[in-house]
Amino acid sequence: MNDSFARQVDYLRISITDRCNERCLYCMPEGYKGWQRTQDHLKAEEIVRIVGVAARLGFRKFRLTGGEPLLRGDILEIVSGMKSIPGVETIGLSTNGTKLAKWAQPLRTAGIRTANVSLDALDPGVYHEVTGGDVNAVIAGIDAAVAAGLERVKLNCVLMRGVNEHEIWPLVLFAAERNLPLRFIELMPLTRTDVLTDKNFFPVGEAIQRLGEHDELIPQPDTRIGHGPAKYFLLKNTGALVGFIGALTNLHFCEACNKMRLTADGKIRPCLGDHGEIDLRPALNSATSETLLHETFLEALRQKPLEHLFRSQYQPLRPMTAIGG
Ligand code: SAM
């Protein structure tokens, strides 16, 4: 499927809950009260139906996210339902990793092939400051995902100046030791506005400079790991493969965008950084639901904008946890 700007869109990120057991500063800080009603969340069977329509339209890559997707008790049912759909090539998971130690193997068996794990710091105190959680549980989860034989486990770190900038190099060493790709992500305006200050923003260009003080960075222009927008470098001495997601500073960021999002409450969101959403509920509840779902997806594709509005006074009406990361 091509959008109005001839970009091929074949990647659907599906949020299965807006709930999370962490409280990341950049996503859903402590005190957040805008919860969706769980009865408004798509049911497992509805998600599988929607994926069936998406796959018939040409979507091939799917990722379950949230909130924290592992808080959803029926995640295995969702994954195995999706896996049985012709055209579904890969199902990935984005997780904070805190529950992966228990879930990695059953998820792998059900059909999860890859996992992106958020790891914003290694220092337990810094990790707790950013997320409210326990980094040791995450490390156990990462090791369990590798042991379970997932094809790829990637690490994600959202950069915040004065918060976790000193964790950049320790994270690189951790990733190199385990031979896992690591991505540094610029803070996007998807959280409380008091967190979104210029002071907190840390551009990926500066992270690249910092790494250059420790190692030689060899650009990997042809490397595309998974389906994301990161620009990769190989670090000559450590051997780490490090990607940078410069959503704010990279002016070409949206040129190869291949994805749309489905929120836990059933809205298609053609672009993360644009408030436009289309409700799938009327189509789901209709007698001719397949046709209507099909048409709604096509409408969402038509509405996919050329680029995000993060650089244009974008206001976070919904935080990341409510959209799905
Ligand atoms: N709970 C899971 C996790 O921690 O990965 C999945 C959901 S989380 C919203 C998915 C991804 O979104 C994470 O990699 C996180 O780092 C990223 N993210 C969340 N808020 C962000 C923000 N304001 N700017 C940039 N990335 C953000």
PDB file of N, CA and C and ligand atoms in Angstrom, residues 20 22 24 26-27 65-69 94-96 116-118 120 156-158 185-191 196 320-321 324-325, ligand 1:
ATOM      1  N   CYS A  20       0.538   0.862  32.290  1.00  0.00           N
ATOM      2  CA  CYS A  20       1.952   0.496  32.399  1.00  0.00           C
ATOM      3  C   CYS A  20       2.310   0.361  33.867  1.00  0.00           C
ATOM      4  N   GLU A  22       5.359   1.035  34.831  1.00  0.00           N
ATOM      5  CA  GLU A  22       6.405   2.017  35.086  1.00  0.00           C
ATOM      6  C   GLU A  22       5.821   3.410  34.880  1.00  0.00           C
ATOM      7  N   CYS A  24       7.489   6.373  33.226  1.00  0.00           N
ATOM      8  CA  CYS A  24       8.618   7.040  32.580  1.00  0.00           C
ATOM      9  C   CYS A  24       8.321   8.531  32.403  1.00  0.00           C
ATOM     10  N   TYR A  26       9.181  10.526  30.225  1.00  0.00           N
ATOM     11  CA  TYR A  26       8.943  10.955  28.850  1.00  0.00           C
ATOM     12  C   TYR A  26       7.659  10.388  28.244  1.00  0.00           C
ATOM     13  N   CYS A  27       6.964   9.564  28.991  1.00  0.00           N
ATOM     14  CA  CYS A  27       5.844   8.811  28.396  1.00  0.00           C
ATOM     15  C   CYS A  27       4.557   8.923  29.208  1.00  0.00           C
ATOM     16  N   THR A  65       2.498  -3.132  21.351  1.00  0.00           N
ATOM     17  CA  THR A  65       3.110  -2.181  22.244  1.00  0.00           C
ATOM     18  C   THR A  65       2.061  -1.688  23.225  1.00  0.00           C
ATOM     19  N   GLY A  66       2.354  -0.586  23.913  1.00  0.00           N
ATOM     20  CA  GLY A  66       1.398  -0.039  24.863  1.00  0.00           C
ATOM     21  C   GLY A  66       1.807   1.391  25.198  1.00  0.00           C
ATOM     22  N   GLY A  67       1.586   1.815  26.375  1.00  0.00           N
ATOM     23  CA  GLY A  67       1.502   1.116  27.646  1.00  0.00           C
ATOM     24  C   GLY A  67       2.512  -0.051  27.685  1.00  0.00           C
ATOM     25  N   GLU A  68       2.268  -0.922  28.615  1.00  0.00           N
ATOM     26  CA  GLU A  68       3.136  -2.104  28.687  1.00  0.00           C
ATOM     27  C   GLU A  68       2.329  -3.314  28.233  1.00  0.00           C
ATOM     28  N   PRO A  69       2.641  -3.846  27.050  1.00  0.00           N
ATOM     29  CA  PRO A  69       1.809  -4.923  26.498  1.00  0.00           C
ATOM     30  C   PRO A  69       1.772  -6.181  27.363  1.00  0.00           C
ATOM     31  N   SER A  94       7.205  -4.383  21.786  1.00  0.00           N
ATOM     32  CA  SER A  94       7.946  -3.333  22.492  1.00  0.00           C
ATOM     33  C   SER A  94       7.581  -3.457  23.955  1.00  0.00           C
ATOM     34  N   THR A  95       8.584  -3.515  24.805  1.00  0.00           N
ATOM     35  CA  THR A  95       8.311  -3.761  26.224  1.00  0.00           C
ATOM     36  C   THR A  95       9.315  -3.036  27.088  1.00  0.00           C
ATOM     37  N   ASN A  96       8.909  -2.779  28.341  1.00  0.00           N
ATOM     38  CA  ASN A  96       9.895  -2.230  29.272  1.00  0.00           C
ATOM     39  C   ASN A  96      10.751  -3.344  29.866  1.00  0.00           C
ATOM     40  N   ASN A 116      11.813  -5.158  21.247  1.00  0.00           N
ATOM     41  CA  ASN A 116      12.514  -3.913  21.555  1.00  0.00           C
ATOM     42  C   ASN A 116      12.312  -3.663  23.039  1.00  0.00           C
ATOM     43  N   VAL A 117      13.399  -3.536  23.748  1.00  0.00           N
ATOM     44  CA  VAL A 117      13.299  -3.359  25.197  1.00  0.00           C
ATOM     45  C   VAL A 117      13.817  -1.975  25.570  1.00  0.00           C
ATOM     46  N   SER A 118      13.019  -1.245  26.317  1.00  0.00           N
ATOM     47  CA  SER A 118      13.443   0.075  26.782  1.00  0.00           C
ATOM     48  C   SER A 118      14.454  -0.092  27.899  1.00  0.00           C
ATOM     49  N   ASP A 120      16.761   2.772  29.707  1.00  0.00           N
ATOM     50  CA  ASP A 120      17.175   4.176  29.686  1.00  0.00           C
ATOM     51  C   ASP A 120      18.412   4.454  30.528  1.00  0.00           C
ATOM     52  N   ASN A 156      16.391   0.260  23.598  1.00  0.00           N
ATOM     53  CA  ASN A 156      16.006   1.648  23.300  1.00  0.00           C
ATOM     54  C   ASN A 156      16.276   2.536  24.498  1.00  0.00           C
ATOM     55  N   CYS A 157      16.865   3.681  24.246  1.00  0.00           N
ATOM     56  CA  CYS A 157      17.093   4.642  25.324  1.00  0.00           C
ATOM     57  C   CYS A 157      16.640   6.026  24.875  1.00  0.00           C
ATOM     58  N   VAL A 158      15.701   6.610  25.599  1.00  0.00           N
ATOM     59  CA  VAL A 158      15.287   7.999  25.316  1.00  0.00           C
ATOM     60  C   VAL A 158      16.230   8.922  26.079  1.00  0.00           C
ATOM     61  N   ILE A 185      17.193   7.655  21.344  1.00  0.00           N
ATOM     62  CA  ILE A 185      16.001   8.301  20.777  1.00  0.00           C
ATOM     63  C   ILE A 185      15.867   9.707  21.344  1.00  0.00           C
ATOM     64  N   GLU A 186      15.593  10.661  20.465  1.00  0.00           N
ATOM     65  CA  GLU A 186      15.334  12.015  20.954  1.00  0.00           C
ATOM     66  C   GLU A 186      13.967  12.099  21.610  1.00  0.00           C
ATOM     67  N   LEU A 187      13.915  12.911  22.656  1.00  0.00           N
ATOM     68  CA  LEU A 187      12.669  13.125  23.387  1.00  0.00           C
ATOM     69  C   LEU A 187      11.644  13.800  22.468  1.00  0.00           C
ATOM     70  N   MET A 188      10.520  13.128  22.289  1.00  0.00           N
ATOM     71  CA  MET A 188       9.448  13.707  21.460  1.00  0.00           C
ATOM     72  C   MET A 188       8.392  14.323  22.386  1.00  0.00           C
ATOM     73  N   PRO A 189       7.659  15.315  21.915  1.00  0.00           N
ATOM     74  CA  PRO A 189       6.709  16.010  22.784  1.00  0.00           C
ATOM     75  C   PRO A 189       5.440  15.199  23.042  1.00  0.00           C
ATOM     76  N   LEU A 190       5.614  14.125  23.809  1.00  0.00           N
ATOM     77  CA  LEU A 190       4.500  13.203  24.052  1.00  0.00           C
ATOM     78  C   LEU A 190       4.351  12.891  25.533  1.00  0.00           C
ATOM     79  N   THR A 191       4.629  13.900  26.351  1.00  0.00           N
ATOM     80  CA  THR A 191       4.473  13.707  27.781  1.00  0.00           C
ATOM     81  C   THR A 191       4.045  15.029  28.398  1.00  0.00           C
ATOM     82  N   LEU A 196       8.941  18.659  28.913  1.00  0.00           N
ATOM     83  CA  LEU A 196       9.352  18.953  27.528  1.00  0.00           C
ATOM     84  C   LEU A 196      10.032  20.319  27.414  1.00  0.00           C
ATOM     85  N   MET A 320       2.372   9.548  25.156  1.00  0.00           N
ATOM     86  CA  MET A 320       2.776   8.355  24.413  1.00  0.00           C
ATOM     87  C   MET A 320       2.052   7.112  24.914  1.00  0.00           C
ATOM     88  N   THR A 321       1.890   6.995  26.218  1.00  0.00           N
ATOM     89  CA  THR A 321       1.273   5.766  26.742  1.00  0.00           C
ATOM     90  C   THR A 321      -0.145   5.555  26.206  1.00  0.00           C
ATOM     91  N   GLY A 324       0.533   4.706  22.108  1.00  0.00           N
ATOM     92  CA  GLY A 324       1.238   3.444  21.843  1.00  0.00           C
ATOM     93  C   GLY A 324       2.547   3.734  21.182  1.00  0.00           C
ATOM     94  N   GLY A 325       3.609   3.259  21.809  1.00  0.00           N
ATOM     95  CA  GLY A 325       4.962   3.648  21.356  1.00  0.00           C
ATOM     96  C   GLY A 325       5.464   2.824  20.205  1.00  0.00           C
TER      97      GLY A 325
HETATM   98  N1  SAM B   1       6.206  -0.106  27.665  1.00  0.00           N
HETATM   99  C1  SAM B   1       6.940  -0.441  26.484  1.00  0.00           C
HETATM  100  C2  SAM B   1       8.335   0.128  26.551  1.00  0.00           C
HETATM  101  O1  SAM B   1       8.735   0.616  27.599  1.00  0.00           O
HETATM  102  O2  SAM B   1       9.047   0.013  25.568  1.00  0.00           O
HETATM  103  C3  SAM B   1       6.256  -0.072  25.193  1.00  0.00           C
HETATM  104  C4  SAM B   1       5.659   1.269  25.070  1.00  0.00           C
HETATM  105  S1  SAM B   1       6.810   2.592  25.016  1.00  0.00           S
HETATM  106  C5  SAM B   1       5.686   3.912  24.788  1.00  0.00           C
HETATM  107  C6  SAM B   1       7.560   2.341  23.443  1.00  0.00           C
HETATM  108  C7  SAM B   1       8.718   3.207  23.109  1.00  0.00           C
HETATM  109  O3  SAM B   1       8.330   4.556  23.088  1.00  0.00           O
HETATM  110  C8  SAM B   1       9.880   3.096  24.039  1.00  0.00           C
HETATM  111  O4  SAM B   1      11.019   2.712  23.326  1.00  0.00           O
HETATM  112  C9  SAM B   1      10.052   4.471  24.566  1.00  0.00           C
HETATM  113  O5  SAM B   1      11.373   4.683  24.761  1.00  0.00           O
HETATM  114  C10 SAM B   1       9.433   5.327  23.485  1.00  0.00           C
HETATM  115  N2  SAM B   1       8.944   6.626  23.957  1.00  0.00           N
HETATM  116  C11 SAM B   1       7.953   6.849  24.820  1.00  0.00           C
HETATM  117  N3  SAM B   1       7.752   8.176  25.012  1.00  0.00           N
HETATM  118  C12 SAM B   1       8.655   8.809  24.246  1.00  0.00           C
HETATM  119  C13 SAM B   1       8.957  10.178  24.012  1.00  0.00           C
HETATM  120  N4  SAM B   1       8.305  11.161  24.626  1.00  0.00           N
HETATM  121  N5  SAM B   1       9.934  10.466  23.139  1.00  0.00           N
HETATM  122  C14 SAM B   1      10.604   9.475  22.534  1.00  0.00           C
HETATM  123  N6  SAM B   1      10.371   8.175  22.708  1.00  0.00           N
HETATM  124  C15 SAM B   1       9.408   7.830  23.562  1.00  0.00           C
END
